[in-house]
PDB file of C-alpha atoms in Angstrom:
ATOM      1  CA  MET X   1       0.239 -84.635  20.632  1.00 84.00           C
ATOM      2  CA  THR X   2       1.866 -81.251  21.263  1.00 94.00           C
ATOM      3  CA  ARG X   3       5.094 -80.719  19.316  1.00 97.00           C
ATOM      4  CA  ALA X   4       8.045 -78.582  20.363  1.00 97.00           C
ATOM      5  CA  VAL X   5      11.335 -77.164  19.104  1.00 97.00           C
ATOM      6  CA  VAL X   6      14.176 -76.777  21.619  1.00 97.00           C
ATOM      7  CA  ALA X   7      17.137 -74.501  20.864  1.00 97.00           C
ATOM      8  CA  ASP X   8      20.274 -73.889  22.938  1.00 95.00           C
ATOM      9  CA  ASP X   9      23.826 -73.424  21.719  1.00 93.00           C
ATOM     10  CA  GLU X  10      25.253 -75.388  24.678  1.00 93.00           C
ATOM     11  CA  GLU X  11      24.767 -79.142  24.638  1.00 94.00           C
ATOM     12  CA  GLY X  12      24.720 -79.602  28.437  1.00 94.00           C
ATOM     13  CA  PRO X  13      21.896 -77.129  29.177  1.00 93.00           C
ATOM     14  CA  ARG X  14      20.011 -78.334  26.090  1.00 95.00           C
ATOM     15  CA  GLU X  15      20.111 -81.938  27.300  1.00 96.00           C
ATOM     16  CA  GLN X  16      19.167 -80.847  30.826  1.00 96.00           C
ATOM     17  CA  LEU X  17      16.103 -79.029  29.483  1.00 96.00           C
ATOM     18  CA  LEU X  18      15.119 -82.039  27.364  1.00 97.00           C
ATOM     19  CA  ALA X  19      15.381 -84.291  30.430  1.00 96.00           C
ATOM     20  CA  ALA X  20      13.288 -81.846  32.488  1.00 96.00           C
ATOM     21  CA  LEU X  21      10.643 -81.699  29.760  1.00 96.00           C
ATOM     22  CA  ARG X  22      10.409 -85.495  29.691  1.00 96.00           C
ATOM     23  CA  VAL X  23       9.586 -85.386  33.408  1.00 95.00           C
ATOM     24  CA  ALA X  24       7.302 -82.343  33.424  1.00 95.00           C
ATOM     25  CA  TRP X  25       5.448 -83.029  30.142  1.00 95.00           C
ATOM     26  CA  PRO X  26       5.866 -86.681  29.088  1.00 95.00           C
ATOM     27  CA  GLU X  27       3.389 -86.332  26.206  1.00 95.00           C
ATOM     28  CA  LEU X  28       5.361 -83.508  24.600  1.00 96.00           C
ATOM     29  CA  GLU X  29       7.041 -84.491  21.315  1.00 97.00           C
ATOM     30  CA  VAL X  30      10.279 -82.636  20.622  1.00 97.00           C
ATOM     31  CA  VAL X  31      10.380 -82.645  16.820  1.00 97.00           C
ATOM     32  CA  ALA X  32      13.669 -80.750  16.464  1.00 97.00           C
ATOM     33  CA  THR X  33      16.589 -79.449  18.495  1.00 98.00           C
ATOM     34  CA  ALA X  34      18.903 -76.659  17.370  1.00 97.00           C
ATOM     35  CA  ALA X  35      22.263 -75.271  18.453  1.00 95.00           C
ATOM     36  CA  ASN X  36      21.692 -71.769  17.055  1.00 94.00           C
ATOM     37  CA  GLY X  37      18.891 -69.389  16.219  1.00 93.00           C
ATOM     38  CA  VAL X  38      19.194 -69.838  12.462  1.00 93.00           C
ATOM     39  CA  ASP X  39      18.475 -73.566  12.714  1.00 95.00           C
ATOM     40  CA  ALA X  40      15.727 -72.905  15.267  1.00 96.00           C
ATOM     41  CA  TRP X  41      13.921 -70.596  12.843  1.00 95.00           C
ATOM     42  CA  ASP X  42      14.367 -73.109  10.027  1.00 94.00           C
ATOM     43  CA  ALA X  43      12.938 -75.836  12.294  1.00 96.00           C
ATOM     44  CA  TRP X  44       9.915 -73.669  13.073  1.00 96.00           C
ATOM     45  CA  LEU X  45       9.234 -73.170   9.374  1.00 94.00           C
ATOM     46  CA  GLU X  46       9.575 -76.891   8.704  1.00 94.00           C
ATOM     47  CA  HIS X  47       7.601 -78.321  11.625  1.00 95.00           C
ATOM     48  CA  GLU X  48       5.237 -75.522  12.771  1.00 93.00           C
ATOM     49  CA  PRO X  49       5.448 -76.720  16.385  1.00 96.00           C
ATOM     50  CA  GLU X  50       2.893 -75.773  19.020  1.00 94.00           C
ATOM     51  CA  VAL X  51       5.576 -74.442  21.408  1.00 95.00           C
ATOM     52  CA  CYS X  52       9.230 -73.334  21.245  1.00 95.00           C
ATOM     53  CA  PHE X  53      11.871 -73.307  23.979  1.00 96.00           C
ATOM     54  CA  LEU X  54      14.573 -70.829  22.965  1.00 93.00           C
ATOM     55  CA  ASP X  55      17.851 -69.882  24.576  1.00 91.00           C
ATOM     56  CA  ILE X  56      18.081 -66.101  24.413  1.00 86.00           C
ATOM     57  CA  ARG X  57      21.780 -65.741  23.601  1.00 85.00           C
ATOM     58  CA  MET X  58      22.686 -67.878  20.597  1.00 88.00           C
ATOM     59  CA  PRO X  59      25.000 -67.291  17.625  1.00 85.00           C
ATOM     60  CA  GLY X  60      23.481 -66.050  14.397  1.00 84.00           C
ATOM     61  CA  LEU X  61      19.899 -65.239  15.294  1.00 88.00           C
ATOM     62  CA  SER X  62      19.232 -64.841  19.010  1.00 87.00           C
ATOM     63  CA  GLY X  63      16.217 -66.407  20.663  1.00 88.00           C
ATOM     64  CA  ILE X  64      14.675 -62.941  20.681  1.00 85.00           C
ATOM     65  CA  ASP X  65      15.179 -62.661  16.906  1.00 87.00           C
ATOM     66  CA  VAL X  66      13.473 -66.010  16.389  1.00 90.00           C
ATOM     67  CA  ALA X  67      10.564 -65.025  18.633  1.00 88.00           C
ATOM     68  CA  ARG X  68      10.128 -61.786  16.693  1.00 85.00           C
ATOM     69  CA  ARG X  69       9.886 -63.781  13.468  1.00 88.00           C
ATOM     70  CA  ILE X  70       7.381 -66.195  15.012  1.00 88.00           C
ATOM     71  CA  ALA X  71       5.378 -63.072  15.948  1.00 81.00           C
ATOM     72  CA  GLY X  72       3.052 -64.693  18.458  1.00 80.00           C
ATOM     73  CA  ARG X  73       1.963 -67.561  16.195  1.00 86.00           C
ATOM     74  CA  THR X  74       3.535 -70.090  18.586  1.00 89.00           C
ATOM     75  CA  PRO X  75       3.991 -69.731  22.367  1.00 89.00           C
ATOM     76  CA  VAL X  76       7.639 -69.182  23.276  1.00 90.00           C
ATOM     77  CA  VAL X  77       9.400 -70.042  26.516  1.00 91.00           C
ATOM     78  CA  PHE X  78      12.805 -68.382  26.798  1.00 89.00           C
ATOM     79  CA  VAL X  79      15.572 -70.281  28.576  1.00 88.00           C
ATOM     80  CA  THR X  80      18.455 -68.142  29.798  1.00 84.00           C
ATOM     81  CA  ALA X  81      21.431 -68.163  32.145  1.00 79.00           C
ATOM     82  CA  HIS X  82      21.469 -64.364  32.190  1.00 69.00           C
ATOM     83  CA  ASP X  83      19.357 -61.950  34.166  1.00 61.00           C
ATOM     84  CA  ASP X  84      18.281 -60.151  31.009  1.00 56.00           C
ATOM     85  CA  GLN X  85      16.437 -56.942  31.690  1.00 52.00           C
ATOM     86  CA  ALA X  86      12.675 -56.884  31.130  1.00 52.00           C
ATOM     87  CA  LEU X  87      12.333 -60.672  31.445  1.00 62.00           C
ATOM     88  CA  ALA X  88      10.129 -60.189  34.504  1.00 56.00           C
ATOM     89  CA  ALA X  89       7.623 -58.453  32.253  1.00 51.00           C
ATOM     90  CA  PHE X  90       6.884 -61.837  30.701  1.00 59.00           C
ATOM     91  CA  ASP X  91       5.485 -63.160  33.998  1.00 50.00           C
ATOM     92  CA  ALA X  92       2.004 -62.037  33.002  1.00 41.00           C
ATOM     93  CA  GLY X  93       2.510 -62.202  29.267  1.00 48.00           C
ATOM     94  CA  ALA X  94       1.864 -64.499  26.360  1.00 48.00           C
ATOM     95  CA  VAL X  95       5.375 -65.920  26.542  1.00 67.00           C
ATOM     96  CA  ASP X  96       7.372 -67.046  29.556  1.00 79.00           C
ATOM     97  CA  TYR X  97      10.926 -67.711  30.649  1.00 81.00           C
ATOM     98  CA  VAL X  98      12.908 -70.064  32.873  1.00 86.00           C
ATOM     99  CA  MET X  99      16.430 -69.641  34.193  1.00 86.00           C
ATOM    100  CA  LYS X 100      19.311 -72.102  33.822  1.00 87.00           C
ATOM    101  CA  PRO X 101      19.767 -74.567  35.390  1.00 89.00           C
ATOM    102  CA  VAL X 102      16.101 -75.333  34.885  1.00 91.00           C
ATOM    103  CA  ASP X 103      14.062 -75.657  38.072  1.00 91.00           C
ATOM    104  CA  LEU X 104      11.265 -78.223  37.663  1.00 93.00           C
ATOM    105  CA  ALA X 105       8.763 -76.178  39.674  1.00 92.00           C
ATOM    106  CA  ARG X 106       9.399 -73.047  37.601  1.00 90.00           C
ATOM    107  CA  LEU X 107       9.277 -75.079  34.396  1.00 93.00           C
ATOM    108  CA  ALA X 108       5.938 -76.596  35.443  1.00 93.00           C
ATOM    109  CA  GLN X 109       4.571 -73.072  35.942  1.00 90.00           C
ATOM    110  CA  ALA X 110       5.690 -72.055  32.469  1.00 90.00           C
ATOM    111  CA  LEU X 111       4.241 -75.224  30.919  1.00 93.00           C
ATOM    112  CA  GLN X 112       0.898 -74.590  32.605  1.00 91.00           C
ATOM    113  CA  ARG X 113       0.766 -71.190  30.926  1.00 88.00           C
ATOM    114  CA  VAL X 114       1.611 -72.791  27.593  1.00 90.00           C
ATOM    115  CA  ARG X 115      -1.167 -75.383  28.015  1.00 91.00           C
ATOM    116  CA  SER X 116      -3.662 -72.649  28.891  1.00 87.00           C
ATOM    117  CA  ARG X 117      -2.661 -70.742  25.795  1.00 85.00           C
ATOM    118  CA  LEU X 118      -3.015 -73.818  23.582  1.00 87.00           C
ATOM    119  CA  GLN X 119      -6.469 -74.621  24.982  1.00 86.00           C
ATOM    120  CA  ARG X 120      -7.936 -71.281  23.948  1.00 75.00           C
ATOM    121  CA  PRO X 121     -10.128 -71.281  20.846  1.00 65.00           C
ATOM    122  CA  PRO X 122      -8.152 -70.304  17.714  1.00 58.00           C
ATOM    123  CA  SER X 123     -10.248 -67.154  17.325  1.00 52.00           C
ATOM    124  CA  THR X 124      -9.276 -65.887  20.794  1.00 53.00           C
ATOM    125  CA  PRO X 125      -6.453 -63.331  20.608  1.00 50.00           C
ATOM    126  CA  ALA X 126      -3.375 -64.019  22.694  1.00 55.00           C
ATOM    127  CA  PRO X 127      -3.028 -61.792  25.772  1.00 52.00           C
ATOM    128  CA  ASP X 128      -0.397 -59.151  25.337  1.00 54.00           C
ATOM    129  CA  PRO X 129      -0.487 -56.940  28.422  1.00 42.00           C
ATOM    130  CA  ALA X 130       3.106 -55.747  28.093  1.00 45.00           C
ATOM    131  CA  GLY X 131       3.081 -55.181  24.341  1.00 60.00           C
ATOM    132  CA  LEU X 132       4.814 -58.384  23.262  1.00 64.00           C
ATOM    133  CA  GLN X 133       6.410 -57.168  20.064  1.00 67.00           C
ATOM    134  CA  ALA X 134       7.589 -53.912  21.651  1.00 68.00           C
ATOM    135  CA  LEU X 135       9.092 -55.916  24.502  1.00 67.00           C
ATOM    136  CA  LEU X 136      10.889 -58.224  22.088  1.00 71.00           C
ATOM    137  CA  GLU X 137      12.263 -55.173  20.279  1.00 69.00           C
ATOM    138  CA  GLN X 138      13.548 -53.833  23.599  1.00 65.00           C
ATOM    139  CA  LEU X 139      15.242 -57.114  24.479  1.00 68.00           C
ATOM    140  CA  ALA X 140      16.706 -57.474  20.989  1.00 67.00           C
ATOM    141  CA  GLY X 141      18.317 -54.073  21.347  1.00 63.00           C
ATOM    142  CA  GLN X 142      20.106 -55.231  24.491  1.00 62.00           C
ATOM    143  CA  LEU X 143      21.874 -58.081  22.736  1.00 63.00           C
ATOM    144  CA  ARG X 144      25.154 -57.438  20.998  1.00 55.00           C
ATOM    145  CA  ARG X 145      24.945 -58.148  17.275  1.00 62.00           C
ATOM    146  CA  ALA X 146      27.727 -58.652  14.737  1.00 65.00           C
ATOM    147  CA  PRO X 147      28.054 -55.950  12.046  1.00 76.00           C
ATOM    148  CA  LEU X 148      25.719 -56.470   9.091  1.00 83.00           C
ATOM    149  CA  LEU X 149      27.054 -57.397   5.668  1.00 88.00           C
ATOM    150  CA  ASP X 150      27.507 -54.532   3.237  1.00 92.00           C
ATOM    151  CA  VAL X 151      29.372 -56.404   0.474  1.00 94.00           C
ATOM    152  CA  ILE X 152      29.064 -59.984  -0.785  1.00 94.00           C
ATOM    153  CA  GLN X 153      31.957 -61.745  -2.507  1.00 93.00           C
ATOM    154  CA  ALA X 154      30.778 -64.065  -5.270  1.00 91.00           C
ATOM    155  CA  GLY X 155      32.795 -66.183  -7.667  1.00 82.00           C
ATOM    156  CA  VAL X 156      31.805 -65.700 -11.320  1.00 80.00           C
ATOM    157  CA  GLY X 157      34.102 -67.840 -13.456  1.00 80.00           C
ATOM    158  CA  LYS X 158      37.675 -66.775 -12.659  1.00 83.00           C
ATOM    159  CA  GLU X 159      36.475 -63.463 -11.243  1.00 87.00           C
ATOM    160  CA  VAL X 160      35.605 -62.646  -7.635  1.00 89.00           C
ATOM    161  CA  ARG X 161      32.803 -60.132  -7.892  1.00 89.00           C
ATOM    162  CA  LEU X 162      32.045 -57.702  -5.035  1.00 93.00           C
ATOM    163  CA  ILE X 163      28.303 -57.097  -4.873  1.00 94.00           C
ATOM    164  CA  ARG X 164      26.893 -54.376  -2.649  1.00 95.00           C
ATOM    165  CA  VAL X 165      24.111 -55.772  -0.497  1.00 95.00           C
ATOM    166  CA  ALA X 166      22.101 -52.622  -1.266  1.00 94.00           C
ATOM    167  CA  ASP X 167      22.119 -53.646  -4.966  1.00 95.00           C
ATOM    168  CA  VAL X 168      20.651 -57.112  -4.304  1.00 96.00           C
ATOM    169  CA  ILE X 169      17.109 -57.666  -5.558  1.00 95.00           C
ATOM    170  CA  TYR X 170      16.656 -61.060  -3.942  1.00 96.00           C
ATOM    171  CA  PHE X 171      18.416 -64.144  -2.631  1.00 96.00           C
ATOM    172  CA  GLU X 172      17.168 -67.622  -3.521  1.00 96.00           C
ATOM    173  CA  ALA X 173      18.264 -71.031  -2.264  1.00 93.00           C
ATOM    174  CA  ASP X 174      19.658 -73.041  -5.197  1.00 84.00           C
ATOM    175  CA  ALA X 175      20.684 -76.619  -4.308  1.00 80.00           C
ATOM    176  CA  ARG X 176      24.010 -76.298  -2.452  1.00 87.00           C
ATOM    177  CA  TYR X 177      24.341 -72.594  -3.229  1.00 92.00           C
ATOM    178  CA  THR X 178      22.464 -69.333  -2.819  1.00 95.00           C
ATOM    179  CA  ARG X 179      21.568 -67.409  -5.968  1.00 94.00           C
ATOM    180  CA  VAL X 180      22.123 -63.649  -5.696  1.00 95.00           C
ATOM    181  CA  VAL X 181      20.123 -61.548  -8.180  1.00 94.00           C
ATOM    182  CA  TYR X 182      21.181 -57.899  -8.315  1.00 94.00           C
ATOM    183  CA  ALA X 183      21.162 -54.776 -10.459  1.00 92.00           C
ATOM    184  CA  VAL X 184      23.717 -51.955 -10.741  1.00 88.00           C
ATOM    185  CA  ASP X 185      22.680 -48.773 -12.590  1.00 83.00           C
ATOM    186  CA  GLY X 186      19.815 -50.663 -14.181  1.00 80.00           C
ATOM    187  CA  VAL X 187      21.989 -53.526 -15.415  1.00 86.00           C
ATOM    188  CA  GLY X 188      21.038 -56.872 -13.922  1.00 85.00           C
ATOM    189  CA  GLY X 189      23.235 -59.770 -12.981  1.00 90.00           C
ATOM    190  CA  GLU X 190      23.342 -62.853 -10.832  1.00 91.00           C
ATOM    191  CA  ALA X 191      25.900 -64.966  -9.040  1.00 92.00           C
ATOM    192  CA  LEU X 192      26.107 -67.990  -6.766  1.00 92.00           C
ATOM    193  CA  ILE X 193      27.551 -67.952  -3.251  1.00 94.00           C
ATOM    194  CA  ARG X 194      28.184 -70.804  -0.843  1.00 91.00           C
ATOM    195  CA  THR X 195      26.586 -69.133   2.195  1.00 92.00           C
ATOM    196  CA  PRO X 196      23.268 -70.914   2.869  1.00 91.00           C
ATOM    197  CA  LEU X 197      20.190 -68.734   2.702  1.00 92.00           C
ATOM    198  CA  LYS X 198      19.324 -69.374   6.339  1.00 88.00           C
ATOM    199  CA  GLU X 199      22.754 -68.103   7.450  1.00 88.00           C
ATOM    200  CA  LEU X 200      22.321 -64.909   5.438  1.00 91.00           C
ATOM    201  CA  LEU X 201      19.272 -64.106   7.565  1.00 87.00           C
ATOM    202  CA  ALA X 202      21.541 -63.278  10.490  1.00 85.00           C
ATOM    203  CA  GLN X 203      23.894 -61.123   8.391  1.00 89.00           C
ATOM    204  CA  ILE X 204      21.585 -58.735   6.529  1.00 92.00           C
ATOM    205  CA  ASP X 205      19.217 -55.980   7.655  1.00 89.00           C
ATOM    206  CA  GLU X 206      15.809 -57.529   8.297  1.00 85.00           C
ATOM    207  CA  ARG X 207      14.170 -54.111   7.937  1.00 86.00           C
ATOM    208  CA  GLN X 208      15.181 -54.026   4.265  1.00 93.00           C
ATOM    209  CA  PHE X 209      15.374 -57.724   3.386  1.00 95.00           C
ATOM    210  CA  TRP X 210      12.236 -59.734   4.060  1.00 94.00           C
ATOM    211  CA  GLN X 211      12.048 -63.490   4.034  1.00 94.00           C
ATOM    212  CA  VAL X 212       8.939 -64.328   2.003  1.00 95.00           C
ATOM    213  CA  HIS X 213       9.489 -68.048   1.518  1.00 94.00           C
ATOM    214  CA  ARG X 214      11.700 -70.680   3.058  1.00 91.00           C
ATOM    215  CA  SER X 215      13.905 -70.369  -0.042  1.00 94.00           C
ATOM    216  CA  VAL X 216      13.571 -66.631  -0.835  1.00 96.00           C
ATOM    217  CA  ILE X 217      14.660 -63.357   0.782  1.00 96.00           C
ATOM    218  CA  VAL X 218      13.692 -60.201  -1.114  1.00 96.00           C
ATOM    219  CA  ASN X 219      14.771 -56.569  -0.935  1.00 96.00           C
ATOM    220  CA  ARG X 220      11.464 -54.915  -0.035  1.00 94.00           C
ATOM    221  CA  LEU X 221      12.465 -51.784  -1.966  1.00 94.00           C
ATOM    222  CA  GLN X 222      12.447 -53.913  -5.135  1.00 94.00           C
ATOM    223  CA  VAL X 223       8.872 -55.181  -4.666  1.00 94.00           C
ATOM    224  CA  ALA X 224       6.270 -53.568  -6.928  1.00 93.00           C
ATOM    225  CA  SER X 225       3.213 -55.472  -5.684  1.00 93.00           C
ATOM    226  CA  ALA X 226       1.955 -58.560  -3.907  1.00 93.00           C
ATOM    227  CA  VAL X 227      -0.734 -60.507  -5.741  1.00 91.00           C
ATOM    228  CA  ARG X 228      -3.025 -62.974  -3.962  1.00 88.00           C
ATOM    229  CA  VAL X 229      -3.705 -65.790  -6.413  1.00 84.00           C
ATOM    230  CA  ASP X 230      -6.164 -67.623  -4.154  1.00 81.00           C
ATOM    231  CA  GLU X 231      -6.729 -68.263  -0.456  1.00 75.00           C
ATOM    232  CA  GLY X 232      -3.390 -69.969   0.082  1.00 75.00           C
ATOM    233  CA  HIS X 233      -1.150 -68.577  -2.645  1.00 86.00           C
ATOM    234  CA  MET X 234       0.502 -65.213  -3.220  1.00 93.00           C
ATOM    235  CA  HIS X 235       3.357 -63.986  -5.379  1.00 94.00           C
ATOM    236  CA  LEU X 236       5.408 -60.809  -5.689  1.00 95.00           C
ATOM    237  CA  THR X 237       6.043 -58.811  -8.820  1.00 93.00           C
ATOM    238  CA  LEU X 238       9.329 -56.917  -8.913  1.00 94.00           C
ATOM    239  CA  ARG X 239      10.125 -53.411 -10.088  1.00 90.00           C
ATOM    240  CA  ALA X 240      12.725 -54.778 -12.488  1.00 81.00           C
ATOM    241  CA  GLY X 241      11.870 -57.673 -14.787  1.00 74.00           C
ATOM    242  CA  ALA X 242       8.864 -59.943 -15.146  1.00 75.00           C
ATOM    243  CA  GLU X 243      10.029 -62.605 -12.671  1.00 84.00           C
ATOM    244  CA  LYS X 244       7.582 -63.477  -9.897  1.00 91.00           C
ATOM    245  CA  LEU X 245       8.543 -64.679  -6.418  1.00 94.00           C
ATOM    246  CA  PRO X 246       6.381 -66.979  -4.283  1.00 93.00           C
ATOM    247  CA  VAL X 247       5.165 -65.924  -0.833  1.00 94.00           C
ATOM    248  CA  SER X 248       4.430 -68.799   1.543  1.00 92.00           C
ATOM    249  CA  ARG X 249       1.515 -68.489   3.946  1.00 88.00           C
ATOM    250  CA  HIS X 250       3.858 -67.882   6.920  1.00 87.00           C
ATOM    251  CA  PHE X 251       4.855 -64.554   5.394  1.00 92.00           C
ATOM    252  CA  GLN X 252       1.684 -63.338   3.698  1.00 90.00           C
ATOM    253  CA  ALA X 253       0.929 -61.122   6.693  1.00 86.00           C
ATOM    254  CA  LEU X 254       3.792 -58.876   5.529  1.00 88.00           C
ATOM    255  CA  PHE X 255       1.513 -57.769   2.671  1.00 88.00           C
ATOM    256  CA  LYS X 256      -1.838 -57.299   4.384  1.00 78.00           C
ATOM    257  CA  GLY X 257      -2.511 -53.851   2.934  1.00 63.00           C
ATOM    258  CA  GLN X 258      -4.118 -50.974   4.757  1.00 44.00           C
TER     259      GLN X 258
END
């Protein structure tokens, strides 16, 4: 059975798409729904669905941001109420789009493309006539984003400590909190904040901070090396300290080497 994740920040359009999918693809199993891009990305990591239906304009991470993180590993169908520029370029591409309200005929066309993609042998590369990643970068640039965090406020005892994001070595999910490990002028420290790790993803610069595990985001400038332990396991060594960070298989491609 083919599994899907559906994400839309508006309940009405989300339910309308789910109803249309039940008609157009009865065998499809929707394993998770999300009301924002952060939860959609988390659902992809948890379920590894065969297809994702993503609203483009969502709070936190946009559908474009999520698709960039998926990086072609799962077919994506964008669902949008806006005439976003460059969407027509997806007509012949590896991903597709449908407009809201969803038209069953147009949805059926998109689903046929998804089925064709899923039926290809795993070794067959996905078609990318328009330069998928470059196109996603172009679309991402068109969406308005909130300013990125530059300072994190963390409670340490009776003190509220202001930690520059640039000084953070890594973030790690820790039960109900997020552990922030940092260093200032060579002196290390750590603190706990209440912001969940997955919400931080939408507030920090993804060019500098890389998610390497579902529970870890690391400052790439603090990584000394990536060590492959065996076929399925990798860890990072850091420039400061002997601590090692795990890299899950979803993110090992970040450290392919040249």
